[in-house]
Tab-separated table of C-alpha atoms and ligand atoms in Angstrom:
chain	number	residue	atom	x	y	z
A	934	UNK	CA	103.843	96.788	103.640
A	935	UNK	CA	101.737	93.723	104.221
A	936	UNK	CA	102.603	91.413	101.304
A	937	UNK	CA	101.980	91.080	97.600
A	938	UNK	CA	98.940	92.331	95.715
A	939	UNK	CA	98.036	90.469	92.505
A	940	UNK	CA	96.750	92.559	89.587
A	941	UNK	CA	95.241	90.671	86.659
A	942	UNK	CA	95.277	92.313	83.240
A	943	UNK	CA	98.220	94.468	84.328
A	944	UNK	CA	99.851	94.656	80.891
A	945	UNK	CA	97.766	97.577	79.619
A	946	UNK	CA	95.074	100.160	80.299
A	947	UNK	CA	93.410	100.333	83.690
A	948	UNK	CA	95.474	97.447	85.112
A	949	UNK	CA	98.686	99.254	84.211
A	950	UNK	CA	97.450	102.506	85.833
A	951	UNK	CA	96.490	100.623	88.997
A	952	UNK	CA	99.927	98.974	89.071
A	953	UNK	CA	101.642	102.376	88.771
A	954	UNK	CA	99.585	103.920	91.565
A	955	UNK	CA	99.951	100.978	93.952
A	956	UNK	CA	103.713	100.716	93.331
A	957	UNK	CA	104.007	104.452	94.012
A	958	UNK	CA	102.285	103.831	97.357
A	959	UNK	CA	104.791	101.122	98.299
A	960	UNK	CA	102.942	97.875	97.538
A	961	UNK	CA	104.758	94.892	95.979
A	962	UNK	CA	102.885	93.545	92.984
A	963	UNK	CA	102.399	90.338	91.021
A	964	UNK	CA	101.320	91.246	87.497
A	965	UNK	CA	99.155	88.728	85.594
A	966	UNK	CA	98.175	88.722	81.910
A	967	UNK	CA	98.752	86.552	78.859
A	968	UNK	CA	101.374	88.688	77.145
A	969	UNK	CA	104.697	88.656	79.046
A	970	UNK	CA	106.152	91.516	76.984
A	971	UNK	CA	103.278	93.805	78.010
A	972	UNK	CA	103.652	92.795	81.657
A	973	UNK	CA	107.391	93.567	81.500
A	974	UNK	CA	106.623	96.991	79.974
A	975	UNK	CA	104.305	97.725	82.906
A	976	UNK	CA	106.894	96.497	85.396
A	977	UNK	CA	109.536	98.784	83.895
A	978	UNK	CA	107.245	101.783	84.471
A	979	UNK	CA	106.833	101.007	88.173
A	980	UNK	CA	108.642	102.472	91.127
A	981	UNK	CA	111.255	99.925	92.309
A	982	UNK	CA	110.754	97.463	89.398
A	983	UNK	CA	112.784	94.692	91.061
A	984	UNK	CA	110.214	94.554	93.870
A	985	UNK	CA	107.504	93.289	91.485
A	986	UNK	CA	106.916	90.046	89.535
A	987	UNK	CA	105.434	89.284	86.129
A	988	UNK	CA	103.595	85.964	85.836
A	989	UNK	CA	102.033	85.273	82.430
A	990	UNK	CA	98.839	83.232	82.547
A	991	UNK	CA	95.409	82.947	80.970
A	992	UNK	CA	92.740	83.438	83.627
A	993	UNK	CA	90.378	81.105	81.720
A	994	UNK	CA	92.679	78.277	82.836
A	995	UNK	CA	92.737	77.776	86.629
A	996	UNK	CA	95.845	75.558	86.362
A	997	UNK	CA	97.781	78.424	84.768
A	998	UNK	CA	96.749	80.815	87.556
A	999	UNK	CA	97.747	78.217	90.164
A	1000	UNK	CA	101.134	77.796	88.490
A	1001	UNK	CA	101.657	81.582	88.324
A	1002	UNK	CA	101.257	81.774	92.104
A	1003	UNK	CA	103.247	78.627	92.894
A	1004	UNK	CA	106.106	80.499	94.578
A	1005	UNK	CA	103.979	82.841	96.659
A	1006	UNK	CA	103.436	82.097	100.350
A	1007	UNK	CA	100.762	84.708	101.067
A	1008	UNK	CA	98.933	87.626	99.470
A	1009	UNK	CA	97.603	90.865	100.937
A	1010	UNK	CA	95.151	91.378	98.123
A	1011	UNK	CA	93.937	90.993	94.565
A	1012	UNK	CA	92.709	93.416	91.930
A	1013	UNK	CA	90.682	91.245	89.515
A	1014	UNK	CA	90.816	93.570	86.531
A	1015	UNK	CA	91.427	91.374	83.455
A	1016	UNK	CA	88.552	91.401	81.020
A	1017	UNK	CA	87.530	91.722	77.403
A	1018	UNK	CA	84.890	93.958	75.871
A	1019	UNK	CA	82.918	94.333	72.690
A	1020	UNK	CA	79.618	93.286	71.202
A	1021	UNK	CA	78.164	89.834	70.678
A	1022	UNK	CA	75.401	88.440	68.527
A	1023	UNK	CA	73.713	85.023	68.587
A	1024	UNK	CA	74.952	82.804	65.745
A	1025	UNK	CA	78.115	81.205	64.369
A	1026	UNK	CA	80.381	84.107	65.328
A	1027	UNK	CA	78.874	84.629	68.806
A	1028	UNK	CA	81.432	85.869	71.349
A	1029	UNK	CA	79.132	85.022	74.309
A	1030	UNK	CA	81.223	82.109	75.608
A	1031	UNK	CA	84.565	83.902	75.183
A	1032	UNK	CA	83.307	86.971	77.087
A	1033	UNK	CA	81.651	84.993	79.896
A	1034	UNK	CA	84.655	82.640	80.190
A	1035	UNK	CA	87.045	85.584	80.556
A	1036	UNK	CA	85.127	88.218	82.497
A	1037	UNK	CA	83.069	86.017	84.793
A	1038	UNK	CA	84.577	82.536	85.046
A	1039	UNK	CA	88.128	83.906	84.706
A	1040	UNK	CA	87.545	86.390	87.529
A	1041	UNK	CA	85.928	83.671	89.665
A	1042	UNK	CA	88.926	81.373	89.102
A	1043	UNK	CA	91.457	84.132	89.799
A	1044	UNK	CA	89.777	84.872	93.122
A	1045	UNK	CA	89.487	81.205	94.087
A	1046	UNK	CA	93.180	80.575	93.300
A	1047	UNK	CA	94.259	83.649	95.309
A	1048	UNK	CA	91.967	83.061	98.286
A	1049	UNK	CA	93.971	80.415	100.186
A	1050	UNK	CA	97.023	82.718	99.946
A	1051	UNK	CA	95.022	85.773	101.047
A	1052	UNK	CA	93.665	83.846	104.039
A	1053	UNK	CA	97.249	83.069	105.084
A	1054	UNK	CA	98.219	86.762	105.224
A	1055	UNK	CA	98.536	88.089	108.778
A	1056	UNK	CA	97.234	91.626	108.040
A	1057	UNK	CA	94.123	92.495	110.097
A	1058	UNK	CA	92.143	93.187	106.894
A	1059	UNK	CA	92.858	91.862	103.396
A	1060	UNK	CA	91.441	93.188	100.121
A	1061	UNK	CA	89.738	91.894	96.978
A	1062	UNK	CA	88.766	94.477	94.383
A	1063	UNK	CA	86.837	93.457	91.281
A	1064	UNK	CA	86.677	95.652	88.190
A	1065	UNK	CA	83.104	95.458	86.945
A	1066	UNK	CA	81.725	98.311	84.780
A	1067	UNK	CA	78.955	100.841	84.336
A	1068	UNK	CA	77.734	98.089	82.000
A	1069	UNK	CA	77.249	96.029	85.181
A	1070	UNK	CA	74.504	98.418	86.297
A	1071	UNK	CA	72.786	99.311	83.039
A	1072	UNK	CA	72.177	97.085	80.004
A	1073	UNK	CA	73.182	98.123	76.521
A	1074	UNK	CA	71.898	96.934	73.127
A	1075	UNK	CA	74.302	94.494	71.393
A	1076	UNK	CA	76.467	94.105	74.534
A	1077	UNK	CA	74.431	91.339	76.195
A	1078	UNK	CA	77.394	89.093	77.011
A	1079	UNK	CA	79.553	91.948	78.329
A	1080	UNK	CA	76.716	93.434	80.420
A	1081	UNK	CA	75.712	89.986	81.727
A	1082	UNK	CA	79.284	89.262	82.804
A	1083	UNK	CA	79.642	92.627	84.554
A	1084	UNK	CA	76.202	92.471	86.277
A	1085	UNK	CA	77.139	88.968	87.473
A	1086	UNK	CA	80.377	90.263	88.977
A	1087	UNK	CA	78.350	92.605	91.198
A	1088	UNK	CA	76.258	89.678	92.491
A	1089	UNK	CA	79.447	87.692	92.977
A	1090	UNK	CA	81.037	90.603	94.877
A	1091	UNK	CA	78.079	90.760	97.264
A	1092	UNK	CA	78.070	86.973	97.828
A	1093	UNK	CA	81.736	86.571	98.592
A	1094	UNK	CA	81.823	89.782	100.633
A	1095	UNK	CA	79.381	88.059	102.982
A	1096	UNK	CA	81.274	84.757	102.893
A	1097	UNK	CA	84.670	86.306	103.532
A	1098	UNK	CA	83.717	88.896	106.156
A	1099	UNK	CA	84.579	86.438	108.925
A	1100	UNK	CA	88.111	86.216	107.481
A	1101	UNK	CA	88.340	90.029	107.484
A	1102	UNK	CA	88.641	90.146	103.705
A	1103	UNK	CA	86.934	93.232	102.241
A	1104	UNK	CA	85.463	92.582	98.783
A	1105	UNK	CA	84.361	95.553	96.692
A	1106	UNK	CA	83.749	96.220	92.996
A	1107	UNK	CA	84.596	99.295	90.957
A	1108	UNK	CA	82.273	100.188	88.081
A	1109	UNK	CA	84.072	102.568	85.715
A	1110	UNK	CA	82.247	104.554	83.066
A	1111	UNK	CA	84.137	105.082	79.819
A	1112	UNK	CA	87.881	105.225	80.522
A	1113	UNK	CA	90.227	106.709	77.950
A	1114	UNK	CA	92.715	103.829	77.475
A	1115	UNK	CA	94.347	101.978	74.575
A	1116	UNK	CA	91.045	100.140	74.266
A	1117	UNK	CA	89.363	103.443	73.312
A	1118	UNK	CA	91.866	103.766	70.438
A	1119	UNK	CA	90.894	100.281	69.325
A	1120	UNK	CA	87.153	101.036	69.488
A	1121	UNK	CA	87.671	104.340	67.625
A	1122	UNK	CA	89.655	102.574	64.906
A	1123	UNK	CA	86.841	100.037	64.485
A	1124	UNK	CA	84.051	102.652	64.406
A	1125	UNK	CA	85.701	105.462	62.415
A	1126	UNK	CA	83.563	106.277	59.338
A	1127	UNK	CA	85.160	106.572	55.901
A	1128	UNK	CA	87.146	109.764	55.534
A	1129	UNK	CA	87.851	110.062	59.263
A	1130	UNK	CA	91.068	108.806	60.860
A	1131	UNK	CA	90.969	106.654	63.981
A	1132	UNK	CA	92.520	109.500	65.982
A	1133	UNK	CA	89.976	112.057	64.698
A	1134	UNK	CA	87.175	109.671	65.600
A	1135	UNK	CA	88.680	109.012	69.037
A	1136	UNK	CA	88.781	112.740	69.831
A	1137	UNK	CA	85.162	113.177	68.660
A	1138	UNK	CA	84.028	110.102	70.619
A	1139	UNK	CA	85.681	111.334	73.818
A	1140	UNK	CA	84.256	114.859	73.336
A	1141	UNK	CA	80.728	113.521	72.759
A	1142	UNK	CA	80.876	111.175	75.748
A	1143	UNK	CA	82.355	113.914	77.964
A	1144	UNK	CA	79.286	116.068	77.285
A	1145	UNK	CA	77.090	113.367	78.872
A	1146	UNK	CA	79.175	113.229	82.065
A	1147	UNK	CA	78.057	115.636	84.833
A	1148	UNK	CA	81.691	116.272	85.839
A	1149	UNK	CA	82.474	117.126	82.216
A	1150	UNK	CA	85.038	114.511	81.158
A	1151	UNK	CA	85.488	110.770	80.724
A	1152	UNK	CA	87.770	108.952	83.173
A	1153	UNK	CA	91.498	108.465	82.875
A	1154	UNK	CA	93.085	105.242	84.165
A	1155	UNK	CA	94.356	107.210	87.120
A	1156	UNK	CA	90.787	107.957	88.329
A	1157	UNK	CA	90.141	104.232	88.625
A	1158	UNK	CA	93.598	103.578	90.088
A	1159	UNK	CA	93.100	106.060	92.941
A	1160	UNK	CA	89.779	104.413	93.863
A	1161	UNK	CA	91.493	101.007	93.796
A	1162	UNK	CA	94.276	102.381	96.031
A	1163	UNK	CA	91.679	103.609	98.534
A	1164	UNK	CA	89.965	100.204	98.534
A	1165	UNK	CA	93.345	98.490	98.995
A	1166	UNK	CA	94.209	100.674	101.963
A	1167	UNK	CA	93.285	100.506	105.635
A	1168	UNK	CA	91.059	103.560	105.046
A	1169	UNK	CA	88.370	101.229	103.653
A	1170	UNK	CA	88.443	98.486	106.315
A	1171	UNK	CA	84.739	98.987	107.137
A	1172	UNK	CA	83.544	98.818	103.508
A	1173	UNK	CA	82.530	95.551	101.910
A	1174	UNK	CA	80.137	94.282	99.229
A	1175	UNK	CA	79.924	97.647	97.452
A	1176	UNK	CA	79.977	98.353	93.729
A	1177	UNK	CA	81.295	101.874	93.408
A	1178	UNK	CA	80.607	103.824	90.213
A	1179	UNK	CA	83.626	105.860	89.141
A	1180	UNK	CA	81.930	107.703	86.330
A	1181	UNK	CA	81.939	111.440	86.996
A	1182	UNK	CA	78.293	111.342	88.070
A	1183	UNK	CA	76.952	109.462	85.010
A	1184	UNK	CA	75.821	106.670	87.310
A	1185	UNK	CA	74.651	107.447	90.820
A	1186	UNK	CA	73.340	104.086	92.125
B	284	NAP	N1	88.167	101.015	79.309
B	284	NAP	C1	86.939	101.226	79.717
B	284	NAP	O1	86.266	102.186	79.283
B	284	NAP	C2	86.315	100.323	80.765
B	284	NAP	C3	85.107	100.717	81.338
B	284	NAP	C4	84.530	99.892	82.317
B	284	NAP	C5	85.146	98.712	82.703
B	284	NAP	N2	86.327	98.357	82.111
B	284	NAP	C6	86.950	97.093	82.573
B	284	NAP	O2	88.257	97.366	83.036
B	284	NAP	C7	89.087	96.218	82.860
B	284	NAP	C8	90.356	96.637	82.130
B	284	NAP	O3	89.996	97.142	80.853
B	284	NAP	P1	90.936	98.090	79.965
B	284	NAP	O4	90.090	99.145	79.417
B	284	NAP	O5	92.157	98.446	80.721
B	284	NAP	O6	91.245	97.109	78.744
B	284	NAP	P2	92.606	96.444	78.229
B	284	NAP	O7	93.657	97.473	78.065
B	284	NAP	O8	92.216	95.598	77.069
B	284	NAP	O9	93.035	95.529	79.466
B	284	NAP	C9	92.521	94.267	79.701
B	284	NAP	C10	93.669	93.385	80.174
B	284	NAP	O10	93.147	92.085	80.481
B	284	NAP	C11	94.075	91.122	80.006
B	284	NAP	N3	93.360	89.903	79.663
B	284	NAP	C12	92.364	89.762	78.746
B	284	NAP	N4	92.011	88.475	78.656
B	284	NAP	C13	92.789	87.785	79.546
B	284	NAP	C14	92.906	86.422	79.899
B	284	NAP	N5	92.144	85.476	79.331
B	284	NAP	N6	93.827	86.070	80.835
B	284	NAP	C15	94.619	87.008	81.397
B	284	NAP	N7	94.548	88.313	81.116
B	284	NAP	C16	93.645	88.699	80.184
B	284	NAP	C17	94.735	91.745	78.776
B	284	NAP	O11	96.082	91.299	78.624
B	284	NAP	P3	96.493	90.077	77.659
B	284	NAP	O12	95.743	90.283	76.369
B	284	NAP	O13	97.967	90.181	77.552
B	284	NAP	O14	96.075	88.849	78.372
B	284	NAP	C18	94.747	93.230	79.122
B	284	NAP	O15	95.982	93.636	79.672
B	284	NAP	C19	88.241	95.196	82.101
B	284	NAP	O16	87.693	94.263	83.003
B	284	NAP	C20	87.133	96.051	81.483
B	284	NAP	O17	85.964	95.324	81.233
B	284	NAP	C21	86.923	99.128	81.148
């Protein structure tokens, strides 16, 4: 294989699924996230665990990302997946800055810190994959910060895809619809009405959302991981600047 791929937010959810799929396909991985224990749990699930590294860092701090990559001489690619979700509301408790700092500025910094190492890699094409969201294509009441960050990532994808084409670095975004991950459990626990357990509410939520998806179900992490694996492979060398909806037909732009 052609060198390491960095995955940010690899300690859970979609990042963990992507790590499992890419390791299965023979890539060596550098797993980023704040919680080392979670990164180690992901690493232990991977094929050939000793081939992969865990590097804890907070992507809101460019120095920490730089330090995490200090011993790496070149990279084949990056999956910029780390992000936070949830609502925000103007006022004292506004989460606007936290969401923008993580999802947008954090992704920007992760890419900028990886870029010099990606440029050094001798592979004919190198890969940057950004995890945006269906919320990057359609606004949603009460999710202004999240939607703004994810829309912005699509603009960013298109800009750097043009900038980096001369270096033969493909840059594409994936826009998942609802994915059934640990985060869904968390949302269900927060939204469950009185008299309904978090698990009961999760099942209802997933059933309701599945009915709105033309292909009849919400995504699993693996659906996103297989798209990421395609975009990381030589099969996608002629694709750049795209934002691909992986949403069972819920989003067709
Ligand atoms: N689940 C969905 O339905 C869905 C749909 C569309 C898009 N997405 C996007 O997919 C990505 C992954 O989401 P997920 O559902 O897998 O959620 P998740 O399980 O909460 O994963 C997010 C990961 O990002 C890491 N992270 C958060 N803040 C960070 C920071 N400041 N520095 C470094 N790492 C950080 C977290 O690890 P630590 O807390 O240990 O740092 C966590 O492992 C996100 O960008 C999300 O917006 C998710």
